[in-house]
Tab-separated table of C-alpha atoms in Angstrom:
chain	number	residue	atom	x	y	z
A	1	MET	CA	70.612	53.193	166.039
A	2	THR	CA	72.837	51.679	164.820
A	3	SER	CA	76.504	53.451	162.673
A	4	SER	CA	74.872	52.879	159.209
A	5	ARG	CA	71.628	55.041	160.236
A	6	LYS	CA	74.179	58.172	161.496
A	7	LYS	CA	74.968	61.571	159.164
A	8	ILE	CA	77.709	62.786	159.905
A	9	LEU	CA	78.725	66.401	158.223
A	10	ILE	CA	82.335	67.496	157.941
A	11	VAL	CA	83.047	71.085	157.132
A	12	THR	CA	86.362	72.385	156.267
A	13	SER	CA	87.482	75.560	154.270
A	14	ALA	CA	90.277	73.591	152.094
A	15	HIS	CA	90.566	71.316	149.444
A	16	LEU	CA	90.942	67.903	150.015
A	17	CYS	CA	94.648	67.920	148.987
A	18	ARG	CA	95.217	70.131	151.106
A	19	ASN	CA	93.521	68.342	153.519
A	20	PRO	CA	94.839	65.176	154.501
A	21	ARG	CA	93.091	65.126	158.001
A	22	VAL	CA	89.849	65.412	157.278
A	23	VAL	CA	90.292	63.037	154.308
A	24	LYS	CA	91.420	60.015	156.457
A	25	GLU	CA	88.471	60.902	159.335
A	26	ALA	CA	86.138	61.265	156.825
A	27	ASN	CA	87.392	57.966	155.081
A	28	ALA	CA	87.394	56.378	157.975
A	29	LEU	CA	83.661	57.087	158.923
A	30	ALA	CA	82.973	55.974	156.494
A	31	LEU	CA	83.643	52.524	156.395
A	32	ALA	CA	82.584	52.344	159.957
A	33	GLY	CA	79.402	52.482	158.390
A	34	TYR	CA	78.755	56.503	158.467
A	35	ASN	CA	76.643	57.679	156.384
A	36	VAL	CA	79.667	60.889	155.647
A	37	THR	CA	79.502	63.547	153.281
A	38	VAL	CA	82.648	65.601	153.573
A	39	VAL	CA	81.339	69.923	152.893
A	40	THR	CA	84.046	72.694	151.527
A	41	ASN	CA	85.016	75.272	148.554
A	42	SER	CA	86.437	75.591	145.650
A	43	THR	CA	89.021	78.480	145.115
A	44	HIS	CA	92.137	77.358	144.651
A	45	ALA	CA	92.192	75.668	140.654
A	46	PRO	CA	96.123	73.710	141.117
A	47	SER	CA	94.391	71.824	143.409
A	48	LEU	CA	91.377	70.556	141.468
A	49	ILE	CA	93.952	67.730	139.773
A	50	HIS	CA	95.183	66.327	142.672
A	51	ASP	CA	91.243	66.435	144.689
A	52	ALA	CA	90.646	64.175	142.066
A	53	PRO	CA	92.075	61.300	142.630
A	54	ILE	CA	91.608	61.368	146.030
A	55	LEU	CA	88.087	61.710	144.687
A	56	ASP	CA	87.998	58.341	143.223
A	57	SER	CA	89.097	56.240	146.274
A	58	ALA	CA	86.540	58.312	148.660
A	59	HIS	CA	84.239	56.666	150.816
A	60	PHE	CA	82.437	59.581	151.327
A	61	LYS	CA	80.754	62.956	149.426
A	62	LEU	CA	81.967	66.177	148.730
A	63	ASP	CA	79.214	68.682	148.540
A	64	LEU	CA	80.337	72.331	147.370
A	65	ALA	CA	79.499	75.800	149.588
A	66	LEU	CA	80.969	77.231	146.503
A	67	ASN	CA	82.778	76.467	143.640
A	68	LEU	CA	84.169	79.002	141.242
A	69	PHE	CA	84.859	76.862	138.363
A	70	SER	CA	81.551	75.892	137.925
A	71	SER	CA	79.879	75.470	134.774
A	72	ASN	CA	77.195	77.267	135.840
A	73	PRO	CA	77.118	81.091	135.359
A	74	PHE	CA	74.933	81.886	138.762
A	75	HIS	CA	78.162	79.648	141.052
A	76	ARG	CA	80.356	81.834	138.825
A	77	LEU	CA	79.104	85.428	139.759
A	78	SER	CA	78.578	84.636	143.261
A	79	GLY	CA	82.678	83.504	143.631
A	80	LEU	CA	83.066	86.822	142.073
A	81	TYR	CA	80.962	88.298	144.706
A	82	SER	CA	81.851	86.987	147.448
A	83	ARG	CA	86.202	87.687	146.581
A	84	ALA	CA	84.837	90.576	146.585
A	85	ILE	CA	83.204	90.410	150.011
A	86	THR	CA	86.775	88.639	151.465
A	87	ARG	CA	88.435	91.841	149.907
A	88	LEU	CA	86.637	94.518	151.625
A	89	ALA	CA	86.291	92.520	154.576
A	90	ARG	CA	89.533	92.632	155.167
A	91	PHE	CA	90.300	96.129	154.216
A	92	LEU	CA	87.684	97.042	157.380
A	93	VAL	CA	89.651	94.875	159.460
A	94	SER	CA	93.423	96.062	158.331
A	95	LYS	CA	91.762	99.606	158.184
A	96	PHE	CA	89.179	99.802	161.402
A	97	LYS	CA	89.861	96.768	163.683
A	98	ALA	CA	86.180	95.532	162.966
A	99	PRO	CA	84.774	92.055	163.663
A	100	ILE	CA	83.372	90.637	160.184
A	101	ALA	CA	84.081	87.257	159.632
A	102	GLU	CA	83.854	86.925	155.464
A	103	ALA	CA	87.821	88.664	156.669
A	104	LEU	CA	88.088	84.998	156.724
A	105	GLY	CA	86.554	83.804	153.172
A	106	PRO	CA	83.255	82.790	152.361
A	107	ILE	CA	82.240	81.927	155.475
A	108	ARG	CA	78.227	82.852	154.646
A	109	GLN	CA	78.052	79.695	151.288
A	110	LEU	CA	79.579	77.565	154.010
A	111	ASN	CA	77.015	79.042	156.541
A	112	ARG	CA	74.083	78.003	154.270
A	113	LYS	CA	75.525	74.710	153.637
A	114	ILE	CA	75.058	73.627	157.087
A	115	ARG	CA	71.986	74.583	157.494
A	116	ASP	CA	70.626	73.044	154.444
A	117	SER	CA	72.166	69.699	155.285
A	118	ASP	CA	70.087	67.354	156.986
A	119	PHE	CA	73.297	65.540	159.784
A	120	ASP	CA	73.245	64.216	163.449
A	121	LEU	CA	76.751	65.249	163.870
A	122	CYS	CA	79.131	68.320	162.654
A	123	ILE	CA	82.368	68.291	162.577
A	124	ALA	CA	84.135	71.200	162.218
A	125	HIS	CA	87.470	71.636	160.973
A	126	THR	CA	89.495	75.248	159.968
A	127	GLU	CA	88.545	78.455	161.285
A	128	LEU	CA	86.430	79.438	158.803
A	129	GLY	CA	84.618	75.991	159.534
A	130	LEU	CA	84.533	76.465	163.151
A	131	LEU	CA	83.117	79.334	162.673
A	132	ALA	CA	80.470	78.865	159.786
A	133	ALA	CA	79.400	75.716	162.367
A	134	LEU	CA	78.970	77.767	165.903
A	135	SER	CA	76.806	80.470	164.111
A	136	ALA	CA	74.536	77.679	162.244
A	137	LEU	CA	74.549	75.516	164.943
A	138	PRO	CA	73.106	76.976	168.033
A	139	ASP	CA	72.881	73.550	169.525
A	140	ARG	CA	75.679	73.051	170.466
A	141	THR	CA	75.342	68.652	170.816
A	142	ARG	CA	75.347	67.909	167.337
A	143	LEU	CA	79.087	69.557	166.929
A	144	ALA	CA	82.788	68.973	167.993
A	145	VAL	CA	85.042	70.926	166.807
A	146	ASP	CA	89.225	69.452	165.700
A	147	PHE	CA	91.752	71.944	165.829
A	148	GLU	CA	94.209	70.928	162.733
A	149	ASP	CA	95.799	73.930	164.715
A	150	TRP	CA	95.405	76.142	167.052
A	151	TYR	CA	94.055	78.461	165.136
A	152	SER	CA	93.894	82.423	166.335
A	153	GLU	CA	97.907	81.550	167.531
A	154	ASP	CA	98.864	79.769	164.161
A	155	LEU	CA	99.550	83.119	162.580
A	156	LEU	CA	102.411	85.450	161.157
A	157	PRO	CA	102.387	88.714	162.369
A	158	GLU	CA	101.329	90.980	158.846
A	159	HIS	CA	98.170	88.329	158.142
A	160	ARG	CA	97.200	88.934	161.826
A	161	SER	CA	96.702	92.513	160.700
A	162	TYR	CA	93.586	91.546	158.196
A	163	LEU	CA	91.898	89.030	159.604
A	164	PRO	CA	89.802	89.395	162.532
A	165	MET	CA	91.157	87.113	165.606
A	166	ASN	CA	88.981	88.822	168.461
A	167	LEU	CA	85.950	86.792	166.668
A	168	ILE	CA	88.681	82.986	166.223
A	169	ARG	CA	89.489	83.670	169.904
A	170	GLN	CA	85.910	83.934	170.530
A	171	ALA	CA	84.959	80.974	168.679
A	172	GLU	CA	87.712	78.702	170.368
A	173	SER	CA	86.829	79.311	173.759
A	174	THR	CA	83.050	78.303	172.770
A	175	ALA	CA	84.244	75.253	171.101
A	176	LEU	CA	86.462	74.068	174.054
A	177	ASN	CA	82.803	75.279	176.549
A	178	GLN	CA	80.149	73.997	174.591
A	179	ALA	CA	81.290	70.953	171.452
A	180	THR	CA	79.929	67.478	172.317
A	181	PHE	CA	83.780	66.655	171.818
A	182	VAL	CA	87.076	68.713	170.813
A	183	LEU	CA	89.978	66.696	169.363
A	184	CYS	CA	93.273	68.062	168.525
A	185	PRO	CA	97.082	67.388	166.799
A	186	SER	CA	98.918	66.537	170.202
A	187	MET	CA	99.170	66.247	173.915
A	188	ALA	CA	101.208	69.520	174.224
A	189	MET	CA	98.420	72.135	171.971
A	190	ALA	CA	95.570	70.158	173.856
A	191	LYS	CA	97.345	70.892	177.238
A	192	ALA	CA	97.586	74.721	175.964
A	193	LEU	CA	93.994	74.750	175.045
A	194	ASN	CA	92.743	73.401	178.503
A	195	LYS	CA	94.628	75.586	180.338
A	196	GLU	CA	94.017	79.177	178.082
A	197	TYR	CA	90.165	78.481	177.820
A	198	GLY	CA	88.966	76.186	180.481
A	199	GLY	CA	86.140	73.565	179.331
A	200	THR	CA	87.004	69.304	178.768
A	201	ALA	CA	90.756	68.520	177.468
A	202	PRO	CA	90.680	68.178	173.882
A	203	ILE	CA	91.596	64.291	173.249
A	204	VAL	CA	94.394	63.892	171.064
A	205	ILE	CA	93.946	62.647	167.498
A	206	GLU	CA	98.334	62.269	165.897
A	207	ASN	CA	97.592	63.597	162.214
A	208	THR	CA	100.060	59.772	161.374
A	209	PHE	CA	98.792	57.901	158.233
A	210	PRO	CA	97.898	54.632	157.314
A	211	LEU	CA	101.504	52.445	157.747
A	212	GLN	CA	102.893	52.457	154.048
A	213	ALA	CA	104.899	48.436	152.124
A	214	ILE	CA	108.461	49.334	153.325
A	215	SER	CA	110.593	46.431	154.553
A	216	THR	CA	113.614	47.383	156.851
A	217	PRO	CA	114.516	50.474	154.973
A	218	THR	CA	117.237	50.579	152.874
A	219	LYS	CA	121.184	50.886	153.386
A	220	SER	CA	122.173	54.167	153.793
A	221	THR	CA	125.075	55.914	151.256
A	222	GLN	CA	127.047	58.516	151.490
A	223	PRO	CA	126.579	61.454	150.160
A	224	THR	CA	123.478	62.168	152.904
A	225	SER	CA	119.955	62.808	151.133
A	226	LEU	CA	117.995	65.382	153.107
A	227	LEU	CA	114.203	66.069	152.459
A	228	TRP	CA	112.007	69.217	153.489
A	229	PHE	CA	108.342	68.634	152.102
A	230	SER	CA	105.232	71.341	151.861
A	231	GLN	CA	102.735	71.677	148.973
A	232	THR	CA	103.842	75.552	148.938
A	233	ILE	CA	107.709	76.311	149.427
A	234	GLY	CA	107.820	79.574	151.528
A	235	PRO	CA	108.882	81.765	154.359
A	236	GLY	CA	108.101	81.407	158.022
A	237	ARG	CA	108.734	77.660	157.704
A	238	GLY	CA	112.309	77.452	159.003
A	239	LEU	CA	114.063	77.000	155.681
A	240	GLU	CA	116.154	80.026	155.773
A	241	SER	CA	118.007	79.137	158.513
A	242	PHE	CA	119.061	75.719	158.198
A	243	ILE	CA	119.859	76.252	154.674
A	244	ARG	CA	122.316	78.996	156.408
A	245	LEU	CA	123.453	75.889	158.384
A	246	TRP	CA	124.024	73.353	155.852
A	247	LYS	CA	125.450	75.968	153.410
A	248	GLU	CA	128.892	75.875	155.673
A	249	ILE	CA	129.132	71.909	156.828
A	250	PRO	CA	131.498	70.183	154.442
A	251	GLY	CA	130.271	67.681	152.164
A	252	ASP	CA	128.114	66.298	149.404
A	253	SER	CA	124.832	66.456	150.760
A	254	THR	CA	121.995	66.895	149.142
A	255	LEU	CA	118.838	68.956	150.441
A	256	THR	CA	115.620	68.548	147.834
A	257	LEU	CA	112.774	70.735	148.492
A	258	LEU	CA	109.325	69.204	147.831
A	259	GLY	CA	107.041	71.471	146.932
A	260	SER	CA	105.377	74.663	145.071
A	261	ALA	CA	107.530	77.699	145.703
A	262	SER	CA	107.365	81.307	143.274
A	263	PRO	CA	110.380	82.374	141.517
A	264	GLU	CA	111.120	84.713	143.524
A	265	TYR	CA	111.378	82.329	147.188
A	266	ARG	CA	113.532	80.416	144.888
A	267	ASN	CA	115.755	82.731	143.830
A	268	MET	CA	116.033	83.770	147.317
A	269	LEU	CA	116.680	80.742	148.915
A	270	GLU	CA	119.379	79.854	145.937
A	271	CYS	CA	121.112	82.848	147.034
A	272	GLU	CA	121.388	81.494	150.549
A	273	ALA	CA	122.312	78.472	149.666
A	274	GLU	CA	125.790	80.459	147.710
A	275	GLU	CA	128.169	77.805	146.843
A	276	ALA	CA	126.269	75.192	147.921
A	277	ARG	CA	123.097	76.377	145.861
A	278	ASN	CA	124.247	73.446	142.871
A	279	ARG	CA	123.552	70.772	145.741
A	280	LEU	CA	119.995	72.328	146.455
A	281	LEU	CA	117.256	70.815	144.775
A	282	PHE	CA	113.767	71.959	143.800
A	283	HIS	CA	110.903	68.899	142.852
A	284	PRO	CA	108.156	69.571	141.977
A	285	LEU	CA	105.001	68.734	143.554
A	286	VAL	CA	103.252	65.535	143.366
A	287	SER	CA	99.880	63.799	144.881
A	288	THR	CA	98.828	62.531	147.139
A	289	GLU	CA	99.096	58.861	145.884
A	290	GLU	CA	103.005	59.067	144.588
A	291	LEU	CA	103.960	61.369	147.897
A	292	PRO	CA	104.815	57.980	149.538
A	293	ASN	CA	107.144	56.387	147.818
A	294	THR	CA	109.341	59.695	146.016
A	295	ILE	CA	110.016	60.482	150.313
A	296	ALA	CA	110.885	56.721	150.373
A	297	ASN	CA	113.770	57.674	147.900
A	298	TYR	CA	115.249	60.355	151.049
A	299	ASP	CA	117.834	59.633	154.020
A	300	ILE	CA	116.568	61.989	156.612
A	301	GLY	CA	113.599	64.283	156.557
A	302	LEU	CA	113.998	68.070	157.584
A	303	ALA	CA	111.226	69.592	160.261
A	304	LEU	CA	112.038	72.335	161.189
A	305	GLU	CA	109.090	74.236	162.453
A	306	THR	CA	109.617	76.987	164.369
A	307	ASN	CA	108.775	77.573	168.343
A	308	SER	CA	107.934	81.982	168.044
A	309	ILE	CA	104.611	80.559	166.700
A	310	PRO	CA	102.943	79.127	169.609
A	311	SER	CA	101.234	76.369	167.324
A	312	ARG	CA	103.634	75.590	165.426
A	313	ASP	CA	105.761	74.778	168.369
A	314	LEU	CA	102.732	72.984	170.029
A	315	THR	CA	101.339	70.258	166.773
A	316	ILE	CA	102.557	67.638	165.690
A	317	THR	CA	102.529	67.937	161.818
A	318	ASN	CA	101.847	65.729	158.944
A	319	LYS	CA	105.343	65.500	157.291
A	320	LEU	CA	107.479	64.495	160.256
A	321	PHE	CA	104.626	61.208	160.436
A	322	GLN	CA	105.544	61.151	156.612
A	323	TYR	CA	109.378	60.953	157.066
A	324	MET	CA	109.098	58.065	159.349
A	325	ASN	CA	106.928	56.403	157.962
A	326	ALA	CA	107.983	56.399	154.346
A	327	GLY	CA	111.893	54.753	157.020
A	328	LEU	CA	113.568	57.961	157.075
A	329	ALA	CA	115.739	58.814	160.068
A	330	VAL	CA	114.142	63.260	161.057
A	331	ILE	CA	116.049	66.116	162.173
A	332	CYS	CA	113.581	67.830	163.733
A	333	THR	CA	113.552	71.894	165.442
A	334	PRO	CA	113.313	71.737	169.739
A	335	THR	CA	109.350	72.308	169.300
A	336	GLN	CA	107.533	70.829	172.073
A	337	GLY	CA	105.172	68.911	169.906
A	338	GLN	CA	107.855	66.610	168.029
A	339	GLN	CA	109.691	66.462	170.830
A	340	GLU	CA	106.541	64.383	172.088
A	341	VAL	CA	107.413	61.573	169.523
A	342	LEU	CA	111.191	61.712	169.796
A	343	GLN	CA	110.560	61.315	172.665
A	344	GLN	CA	109.011	57.934	172.870
A	345	MET	CA	112.358	56.914	170.565
A	346	PRO	CA	115.080	58.850	170.732
A	347	GLU	CA	116.916	57.657	168.465
A	348	ALA	CA	114.438	57.767	165.736
A	349	GLY	CA	116.586	60.793	164.962
A	350	TRP	CA	118.011	64.292	166.036
A	351	ILE	CA	116.080	67.263	167.970
A	352	LEU	CA	119.110	70.346	166.605
A	353	ASP	CA	118.612	73.930	168.089
A	354	TRP	CA	120.052	76.662	165.854
A	355	ASN	CA	120.912	78.780	168.897
A	356	ASP	CA	123.334	76.211	170.051
A	357	PRO	CA	126.850	76.766	168.945
A	358	ASP	CA	127.741	73.407	169.320
A	359	THR	CA	124.382	72.371	166.554
A	360	PRO	CA	126.986	72.964	162.798
A	361	SER	CA	129.278	70.612	164.061
A	362	ARG	CA	126.710	67.491	164.971
A	363	LEU	CA	124.896	68.429	162.091
A	364	LYS	CA	128.445	67.708	160.420
A	365	GLY	CA	128.692	64.613	162.430
A	366	ILE	CA	125.516	62.957	161.735
A	367	LEU	CA	125.692	63.811	158.404
A	368	ASP	CA	129.316	62.285	157.366
A	369	ASP	CA	127.702	59.134	159.685
A	370	ALA	CA	125.913	56.504	156.880
A	371	GLU	CA	125.703	53.823	159.968
A	372	SER	CA	124.022	56.559	162.783
A	373	ILE	CA	121.536	57.232	160.029
A	374	HIS	CA	120.421	53.456	159.174
A	375	ARG	CA	119.996	53.268	162.922
A	376	ALA	CA	118.227	55.847	162.798
A	377	ARG	CA	115.543	55.019	159.745
A	378	ILE	CA	114.801	51.686	160.878
A	379	ALA	CA	114.195	53.522	165.129
A	380	ALA	CA	111.746	56.144	162.998
A	381	ARG	CA	110.490	53.001	161.246
A	382	THR	CA	109.709	50.900	164.196
A	383	LEU	CA	108.331	53.905	166.215
A	384	VAL	CA	105.411	54.459	163.309
A	385	GLU	CA	104.790	50.625	163.609
A	386	THR	CA	104.610	50.398	167.198
A	387	THR	CA	102.876	53.823	167.778
A	388	TYR	CA	102.041	56.645	165.262
A	389	HIS	CA	99.900	54.684	162.417
A	390	TRP	CA	96.585	55.784	161.927
A	391	GLU	CA	95.223	51.892	161.675
A	392	SER	CA	95.803	52.520	165.587
A	393	THR	CA	94.675	56.413	166.006
A	394	GLN	CA	91.419	56.108	164.160
A	395	LYS	CA	90.149	53.890	167.226
A	396	LYS	CA	90.955	56.643	168.970
A	397	LEU	CA	88.384	59.314	166.836
A	398	LEU	CA	85.711	56.163	166.290
A	399	HIS	CA	85.526	55.811	170.194
A	400	CYS	CA	84.684	59.944	170.249
A	401	VAL	CA	82.002	59.768	167.790
A	402	GLU	CA	80.409	56.330	168.951
A	403	GLN	CA	80.286	57.846	172.720
A	404	CYS	CA	78.861	60.649	171.490
A	405	PHE	CA	76.492	59.317	170.317
A	406	GLU	CA	75.606	57.316	172.796
A	407	THR	CA	75.583	60.086	174.975
A	408	SER	CA	73.201	61.880	172.553
A	409	HIS	CA	70.367	59.056	172.223
A	410	PRO	CA	70.610	56.675	175.332
């Protein structure tokens, strides 16, 4: 049976613009000849404008299990009911530790959509998608799981209190031991998941991106420009620690934070920066299409993940590969995932530990040395061109799917 006859259902709970791994996976499989449908929920109004251009160029179909912005009154009413159920479930989990999956979000709609869909393979993303798929598919031979994060180890303590952590851990164990194959973004995470739950070791599919059109990075000049970006600029991402260190470094380097920040959090960071606040710049969120060219305007990208949260310690985030793809040098915290990348070409950037007393002088030396930054930018781009690009990474994904179908249909 050829791939064009195979139907693949990719289940997530995030908007497309907030889930680039799903978009890349779906497009790669569709271009390989599979009939691909992405099932998700539409629950975040600001994301709709960023979803539109992704859909315009998509090679897959999108099917919404829940659409809070539908013109259909019944759908809107269903959305309001679903939100009320989630709030009630979170209260019960927080108050009584009740194992209620609805605390994660609108799982019933995803579950129903999976059961009603015609497919040969379902690939589950996000913890909500994972739990929905497991309950809808007693036949695990049609289920694969992509651990974008180690879900049960990815949350700040204040968020864990109202979520059914035991259910998430049970789902992870089931996935590792029963799914037809499991994916994750780093070798460090693959080893940790396998050690925790046993089963078959996950296959590593890094969060790489298609090579963007760029020649040798332009010559770095002073003052050095630093960039950190995310959909949401918020706590728990290492920004506060970096700003406390950076503001004490003499010089004119600038730090740009690209993304959406609440007025309260932005004000807090500006107060933290003190005299350096005029060099702390905020850039509004840009579309997925604009992001690569926007990143390329800077010298150094900051990957400030904390190793106090296991999933953050083990993963390799999108931003690290996007920085290097755009020809930026990188400054990384010493997480296992980020060290995994920099070990391949140490000259592509610097690993700085905020607890090391030598770090302030090291950071000053980096920011003052335009020639070293330029060499690191060239090395970072070279590492992407030789190792970490989606054109190579997707081959592993396609091989997993091909093997799955060959095994299930000899």
